[in-house]
Every structure is written in C-alpha cells, then in structure tokens.
XYZ file of C-alpha atoms in Angstrom:
426
model
C 110.670 88.143 117.679
C 111.387 89.717 121.116
C 112.955 92.775 119.446
C 110.000 93.057 117.110
C 107.573 92.944 119.983
C 109.535 95.552 121.862
C 109.402 97.857 118.824
C 105.638 97.380 118.510
C 105.141 98.136 122.238
C 107.333 101.235 121.955
C 105.332 102.400 118.966
C 102.040 101.966 120.745
C 103.315 103.843 123.755
C 104.634 106.675 121.568
C 101.294 106.970 119.840
C 99.382 106.986 123.107
C 101.648 109.637 124.620
C 101.303 111.864 121.506
C 97.531 111.422 121.383
C 97.210 112.233 125.124
C 99.455 115.288 124.746
C 97.552 116.684 121.792
C 94.150 116.175 123.346
C 95.279 117.667 126.643
C 96.407 120.737 124.815
C 93.227 120.913 122.740
C 91.113 120.677 125.899
C 93.135 123.426 127.582
C 92.302 125.688 124.601
C 88.584 124.872 124.914
C 88.135 123.131 121.518
C 87.456 119.542 122.518
C 85.458 117.767 125.193
C 83.315 120.834 125.657
C 79.895 120.906 127.453
C 77.255 123.244 126.241
C 75.832 125.499 128.941
C 72.488 126.361 127.388
C 69.074 125.860 128.997
C 67.628 125.318 125.501
C 69.009 124.760 122.089
C 68.036 126.624 118.924
C 70.124 124.593 116.482
C 72.324 127.552 115.421
C 74.327 128.586 118.432
C 75.567 127.213 121.724
C 77.185 128.603 124.854
C 80.685 127.425 125.725
C 82.529 128.829 128.749
C 80.097 131.661 128.989
C 80.468 132.650 125.395
C 77.747 132.419 122.807
C 79.132 130.919 119.580
C 77.746 129.760 116.205
C 77.909 125.989 116.206
C 79.509 124.452 113.034
C 79.881 121.028 114.655
C 76.399 119.624 114.256
C 75.651 116.898 111.715
C 71.940 117.652 111.804
C 72.150 119.019 108.295
C 68.397 119.689 107.704
C 67.967 121.220 111.177
C 65.153 118.865 112.055
C 66.271 118.440 115.615
C 64.259 121.497 116.539
C 61.268 120.719 114.327
C 58.064 120.963 116.471
C 56.592 117.909 114.733
C 59.471 115.668 115.748
C 59.501 116.982 119.296
C 55.780 116.491 119.743
C 55.928 112.926 118.295
C 58.714 112.083 120.724
C 56.763 113.336 123.649
C 53.574 111.595 122.542
C 55.493 108.286 122.228
C 56.719 108.687 125.764
C 53.254 109.397 127.037
C 51.914 106.264 125.224
C 54.729 103.799 125.805
C 56.896 105.219 128.692
C 60.370 106.514 128.809
C 61.803 103.098 127.937
C 60.794 99.672 126.605
C 63.340 97.360 128.192
C 63.282 94.213 126.127
C 65.428 92.772 123.347
C 63.549 92.911 120.090
C 64.441 89.289 119.613
C 61.597 88.682 122.008
C 59.254 91.704 121.759
C 59.580 95.158 120.180
C 57.673 98.398 120.854
C 54.845 99.009 118.422
C 56.619 101.905 116.658
C 59.460 99.642 115.460
C 57.345 98.124 112.703
C 55.859 101.532 111.624
C 59.273 103.089 111.374
C 60.792 100.199 109.376
C 57.801 100.302 106.943
C 58.266 104.021 106.394
C 62.001 103.618 105.851
C 61.245 100.902 103.277
C 58.955 103.303 101.363
C 61.848 105.723 101.215
C 63.901 103.084 99.327
C 61.335 101.783 96.860
C 60.223 98.930 99.064
C 63.584 97.380 99.952
C 63.574 95.535 103.296
C 64.990 97.547 106.281
C 66.251 96.386 109.602
C 66.541 98.881 112.448
C 69.420 98.788 114.917
C 70.095 100.821 118.104
C 73.015 102.699 116.385
C 74.805 102.488 113.061
C 77.929 101.113 114.837
C 75.854 98.300 116.290
C 74.221 97.701 112.860
C 77.717 96.998 111.413
C 78.472 94.603 114.273
C 75.309 92.680 113.476
C 75.280 92.827 109.682
C 78.940 92.106 108.628
C 79.491 88.859 110.549
C 76.269 87.523 109.172
C 76.800 88.637 105.630
C 80.453 87.665 105.184
C 81.264 84.005 104.983
C 84.475 82.010 105.481
C 85.005 81.622 101.739
C 84.736 85.373 101.120
C 87.272 88.149 101.172
C 86.909 91.822 102.299
C 88.382 94.940 100.798
C 87.797 98.219 102.679
C 88.477 101.739 101.742
C 91.340 103.017 103.857
C 89.138 105.925 105.021
C 85.905 103.957 105.603
C 84.363 104.912 108.906
C 85.909 103.537 112.083
C 82.560 101.925 113.087
C 82.855 99.748 109.969
C 86.421 98.821 110.544
C 85.530 97.851 114.165
C 83.796 94.744 112.708
C 86.989 93.532 110.916
C 88.775 91.762 113.856
C 85.923 89.257 114.197
C 86.089 88.522 110.445
C 89.851 88.088 110.621
C 89.488 85.691 113.576
C 87.327 83.540 111.313
C 90.005 83.529 108.729
C 88.505 86.031 106.321
C 91.254 88.092 104.613
C 90.607 91.830 105.101
C 92.688 94.195 102.974
C 92.749 97.995 102.768
C 92.474 99.640 99.321
C 93.356 103.178 98.354
C 90.794 105.826 99.096
C 88.046 106.301 96.486
C 90.055 104.560 93.768
C 87.629 102.245 92.012
C 90.274 101.298 89.406
C 92.570 99.930 92.107
C 89.520 98.231 93.707
C 88.682 96.465 90.517
C 92.183 95.171 90.134
C 92.022 93.593 93.635
C 88.550 92.223 93.108
C 89.571 90.455 89.952
C 92.631 88.976 91.695
C 90.766 87.869 94.815
C 87.869 86.396 92.791
C 90.136 83.590 91.620
C 90.429 82.301 95.186
C 87.291 83.489 96.984
C 83.567 83.049 96.472
C 82.689 86.700 96.982
C 84.675 89.946 97.547
C 83.048 92.520 99.855
C 83.931 96.161 99.395
C 83.321 98.369 102.527
C 83.030 102.032 101.872
C 81.207 105.249 102.762
C 78.659 107.186 100.837
C 80.062 110.426 102.140
C 83.363 110.210 104.104
C 82.854 111.725 107.399
C 86.164 113.589 107.892
C 86.764 115.273 104.495
C 83.222 115.153 103.060
C 84.261 113.517 99.816
C 81.624 111.570 97.975
C 81.568 107.994 96.694
C 81.412 107.524 92.929
C 78.068 105.664 93.129
C 77.638 105.460 89.379
C 81.117 103.990 88.979
C 80.402 101.495 91.808
C 77.203 100.269 90.135
C 79.110 99.862 86.859
C 81.793 97.861 88.696
C 79.187 95.667 90.240
C 78.028 94.741 86.723
C 81.548 93.994 85.541
C 82.621 92.032 88.618
C 79.949 89.372 89.469
C 81.714 88.338 92.659
C 81.767 91.849 94.098
C 79.336 92.781 96.946
C 79.181 96.456 97.920
C 78.582 97.478 101.594
C 78.081 101.234 101.881
C 77.773 103.273 105.059
C 75.812 106.303 103.898
C 75.198 107.737 107.385
C 76.215 111.282 106.325
C 74.380 111.133 102.976
C 70.862 110.419 104.349
C 68.153 113.092 104.425
C 69.862 116.058 102.883
C 70.510 114.310 99.520
C 68.597 112.096 97.137
C 64.919 111.370 96.430
C 62.999 110.867 99.652
C 66.300 111.635 101.525
C 67.549 108.212 100.630
C 71.090 109.470 100.318
C 73.964 109.503 97.847
C 73.465 105.898 96.651
C 69.805 104.911 97.037
C 68.520 108.487 96.502
C 69.131 108.110 92.749
C 68.620 104.438 92.052
C 67.262 101.184 93.386
C 69.429 99.009 95.591
C 71.644 96.562 93.575
C 71.073 92.868 94.186
C 74.633 92.584 95.578
C 74.582 95.654 97.748
C 73.874 96.536 101.413
C 73.462 100.206 102.497
C 73.474 101.582 106.040
C 71.558 104.677 107.027
C 72.426 106.781 110.103
C 69.254 108.097 111.751
C 71.056 110.190 114.389
C 72.419 112.874 111.977
C 70.351 114.715 109.410
C 67.405 112.336 110.026
C 67.235 113.883 113.547
C 66.240 110.707 115.416
C 68.451 107.802 116.572
C 69.667 104.466 115.426
C 70.848 102.868 112.276
C 68.957 101.254 109.385
C 70.261 98.354 107.308
C 68.845 98.399 103.700
C 69.030 95.034 102.030
C 68.243 93.690 98.589
C 66.044 90.818 99.754
C 63.878 89.763 102.683
C 65.773 86.556 103.290
C 68.928 88.606 104.232
C 66.913 90.840 106.450
C 65.492 87.848 108.262
C 68.977 86.378 108.740
C 70.335 89.555 110.268
C 67.300 89.887 112.616
C 67.722 86.268 113.685
C 71.511 86.015 113.878
C 72.798 89.557 114.350
C 74.536 89.625 117.722
C 73.790 93.194 118.732
C 70.149 92.804 117.736
C 69.792 89.851 120.099
C 71.660 91.147 123.123
C 71.592 94.958 122.860
C 68.875 97.251 124.109
C 66.365 98.605 121.619
C 65.611 102.099 120.371
C 63.448 103.762 122.985
C 59.926 105.254 122.484
C 61.027 108.915 122.210
C 63.559 108.011 119.568
C 61.074 105.895 117.620
C 58.414 108.606 117.766
C 60.784 111.205 116.388
C 61.865 108.750 113.736
C 58.424 108.101 112.555
C 57.694 111.759 112.322
C 60.914 112.342 110.462
C 60.244 109.528 107.986
C 56.808 110.941 107.232
C 58.363 114.315 106.502
C 60.881 112.658 104.241
C 58.085 111.108 102.145
C 56.311 114.484 101.921
C 56.550 117.324 99.260
C 58.310 119.418 101.901
C 61.581 117.519 101.843
C 62.967 118.973 98.528
C 62.524 122.473 99.988
C 64.606 121.544 103.061
C 67.243 119.948 100.904
C 67.455 123.077 98.739
C 68.039 125.170 101.888
C 71.131 122.948 102.747
C 72.403 123.131 99.198
C 72.125 126.962 99.238
C 74.309 127.027 102.413
C 76.909 124.711 100.730
C 76.999 127.103 97.714
C 77.312 130.176 99.948
C 80.220 128.639 101.712
C 81.944 127.663 98.458
C 81.570 131.194 97.081
C 83.024 132.685 100.274
C 85.991 130.336 100.186
C 86.555 131.192 96.524
C 86.679 134.912 97.361
C 89.297 134.320 100.064
C 91.219 131.716 98.026
C 90.973 129.076 100.797
C 91.471 125.489 99.679
C 89.474 122.461 100.916
C 90.688 118.846 101.072
C 87.726 117.914 98.828
C 85.674 119.933 96.390
C 82.815 117.425 96.320
C 79.325 118.756 97.092
C 78.764 117.920 100.768
C 77.785 119.773 104.005
C 81.024 118.393 105.590
C 83.995 120.753 104.893
C 87.667 120.157 105.831
C 90.301 122.826 105.723
C 93.682 121.145 105.735
C 96.297 122.627 108.200
C 98.933 119.940 108.680
C 100.614 120.601 112.024
C 98.431 119.478 114.972
C 99.389 122.360 117.298
C 98.716 124.959 114.524
C 95.336 123.372 113.966
C 94.493 123.535 117.693
C 95.536 127.194 117.897
C 93.481 127.996 114.768
C 90.372 126.312 116.201
C 90.868 128.280 119.414
C 91.245 131.580 117.559
C 87.994 130.988 115.738
C 86.265 130.145 118.988
C 87.419 133.488 120.409
C 85.839 135.076 117.370
C 82.520 133.358 117.841
C 82.716 130.283 115.715
C 82.938 126.621 117.091
C 84.462 124.114 114.558
C 85.957 120.691 115.035
C 89.670 120.507 115.336
C 90.626 117.197 113.779
C 94.052 115.945 114.833
C 95.806 112.620 115.652
C 94.526 109.976 116.274
C 91.282 111.014 114.476
C 93.416 111.721 111.416
C 96.941 110.641 110.562
C 99.888 112.486 112.110
C 100.667 115.856 110.525
C 97.347 115.766 108.638
C 95.407 117.876 111.061
C 92.789 120.369 109.997
C 89.450 122.054 110.731
C 86.252 120.079 110.078
C 82.977 121.908 109.945
C 79.434 121.121 109.081
C 76.843 123.333 107.395
C 73.189 123.026 108.266
C 69.897 124.749 107.667
C 70.104 126.777 110.883
C 73.063 128.775 109.644
C 72.514 132.158 108.045
C 74.492 133.737 105.222
C 75.986 136.145 107.732
C 77.166 133.126 109.868
C 78.857 131.533 106.967
C 80.460 134.774 105.605
C 81.627 135.676 109.085
C 83.280 132.299 109.625
C 85.133 132.417 106.324
C 86.279 136.029 106.782
C 87.710 135.228 110.226
C 89.231 132.048 108.921
C 90.941 133.946 106.134
C 92.273 136.568 108.591
C 93.644 133.778 110.787
C 95.208 131.939 107.873
C 96.792 135.092 106.292
C 100.478 135.401 107.179
C 101.104 138.479 109.405
C 102.920 141.445 108.043
C 105.315 143.866 109.675
C 107.721 142.599 112.209
C 106.827 139.005 111.596
C 105.831 138.580 115.186
C 102.250 137.978 116.202
C 100.475 137.967 119.547
C 100.368 134.574 121.244
C 96.594 134.391 120.700
C 97.012 135.044 116.979
C 99.828 132.818 115.524
C 101.223 133.580 112.041
C 99.428 130.618 110.429
C 99.872 129.465 106.870
C 97.638 126.610 105.741
C 99.365 123.683 103.951
C 97.995 122.711 100.555
C 95.575 119.795 100.439
C-alpha cells in the first residue's frame, strides 16, 4: 500500500510540474491568461499587448453581448433595483427572477425552469437532489468538467459513477442494461455540444434509447447549444422536441444567450420545487444580480421573436464559410459536426503553443488547448465563430493557419518564430 501511495503521489507531482511548465511557456508566448487592453469592446476584435487582433475565443455566438437592447435593459435594471440584490433566493428574490424563468419556460414549450447563478452551481444543486442512493451514474468521458465536479459527492453517498466512451450510445446501452439489474435508475450525464471539440450529441438516438431503456435518465448540459441552434434558441436537444419525461437539460446563459447564470429545465414542477428547496447552491449562494437579470429578460424576449432565426442564420453562414475555407486548404478538424466550436488537432503541446503564438503575431487570437485541459499529447487549437466575424476574418485566419501548418521547403530550417509545423491527423 505504501508503494502504491508513493507512486500515486509521484504521478500527481509529475502532472503538476508538467502543467505548470506548459502554462508558464504558454503565458510567456502571450496566448493564455491575457488581459484585454481596450476601453470598449466591439465583439470582433480585442487589443492584447498593444496589438489589435481578431478574437476567435468568444463563446457569444450570436454576438448579443453588444446588442443595444440588452445593454439598455441591464442599465435600466440597475437603475430600478441597484447594482446588487444581496439575498439568497431561498428567502427573497429580485422581481426579474420570476419574469426571466417564465420567459425561459416559454422557450421550451412550458417546461418548468429553475435559474441558478452559474451552470456549474446548477449542477451542484441539481445532481445531488436528482440522484438517489439506489441509482447509478454513467458519464460521457468528455462531459464538461463542471458536471464531473458533482461526482465526488455522489460517490461519497455510495452511488457508483462510471465513465463511458465518448458519444457511443451503443456502449451506453450495454452498460445501462447491465446496471439496471442492480439499480433503480441509471443516469447518463452528457453534453449537447462538447465544449472542446464541438462535436454534437446524437439527440435522436438518445430519445430512442430512453424509450428502449425505461430505467435510463438523461442529464444533458447544453450550455454551448443554446441560442444559436434550435427553435426559440432552445438548443440541440430541446430546440427540436419537447423534454422527455426522464430528462433534465441545463442551459448556459453566459455564452450565446449573452447574460449570466444557468437554467435547469425539468420535465415536471415537482422536481423543480425539490431543487429550489433542497439545492445547496441555491440556498447558500448569492443570486443573479439585477444587471444580469435585466439583460437575460431582454435576451429571452429576443429569442421568442421572429428576429432569432435571422441571427441563427448569420452564425450558420460563418460556420459554412469556415468549412469551405478549411476544405480549400485541406485542413482537418477533430469533428466535422455542425458547430461554432472548431478544434484543429496538433498533438504536441509545445507545437500547439508555438502555433497559437504565430497566429497571434498574424492578428488572430485563438485558444491553445493543452494539458491539463486536454489529455497529454492531444493539444490543439480551439476557436469559436460568432456573428461579429466577417468573411475576410475567417478566410484570413484559415490562410494564415494553412501557411503555419505547411512544412517549410528549402533547407528545412525555419526561423524561431515560424517552426516547421505539421499537424497530426485527428
């Protein structure tokens, strides 16, 4: 046992040293932990270290963060209710809470909705209430870290929690069938759109599986699917169909929705009442503040208006522009699913950092994804497309990316600022 503990400690130390080394290098190249220097934001570009660059790191896919209606609503809410309302909603909530929950419910065909200060805190409230001691939990190996953060509490209560292969509903069904013989219910935790590679849940397949496996309960974090996809912007799951009786869906309101907080969409009011009453982070955490609620109400009204499909079409046009540009340059993505999140696999962490720095020098800021955000030797470039980007922005990024990825000719030696990169296959 002592030797085993020593090996575990050594592994933890090694991981920590590697992560610190990589992030120190990435910070020295100016690609992580940056601070924008702008006096105002336009949604398209930011200033980093005195250089104006096109920002491909924003998850505000519809570009609503600069919409005058949302900004005005946030300011008006502050004028009416102050800069903060400092009370747990277990006791008293600001007036806009009820209005925003009602509007969000309209977006999902009347299903009950519970607001939380963040999506992460929503998971911490919902899962411990929903999952019982006689249940089991299966989670997609790539489900968001904020979902996995709730698992330790479930394990302490004796609930078995087991990872399943990514986006493999066939493997999921095998495990559900096996666990159903010993457990009352089997929860499956997954994302609607996976936040790193942008691959999409097979929602139709999941609904079919729910019909075949009566003990299965689906818990879907659709934070990255909300707003830009689905009817009323209700995302990749609820934007095409009503919520299943054995399903819970989480919305993120701090991304494309352009407000703040998380929304728990439930199949029945009794479950919503339980989460409001028992959810730990809803009892003890601070609430959404007036400016956030005001922007949220304005955004929800826009989502329920005829304008939304036009905004969604603008995002889809940018996704298609990016795909055509990649095809011309023969650059591969880790996922070909339709999503505004794009991931170019590189492999080696140092190469990915250098590639991100080279693109920054050329006027494009993208996210360098390396350990521990992704597994070792699975580094890459993560970028997001939004309505602020122009065709020229997208074509310019892909052209420079292709130039950086193309192996250098001639002597085989390249300047230190332009390594001879070759992207690994996905």
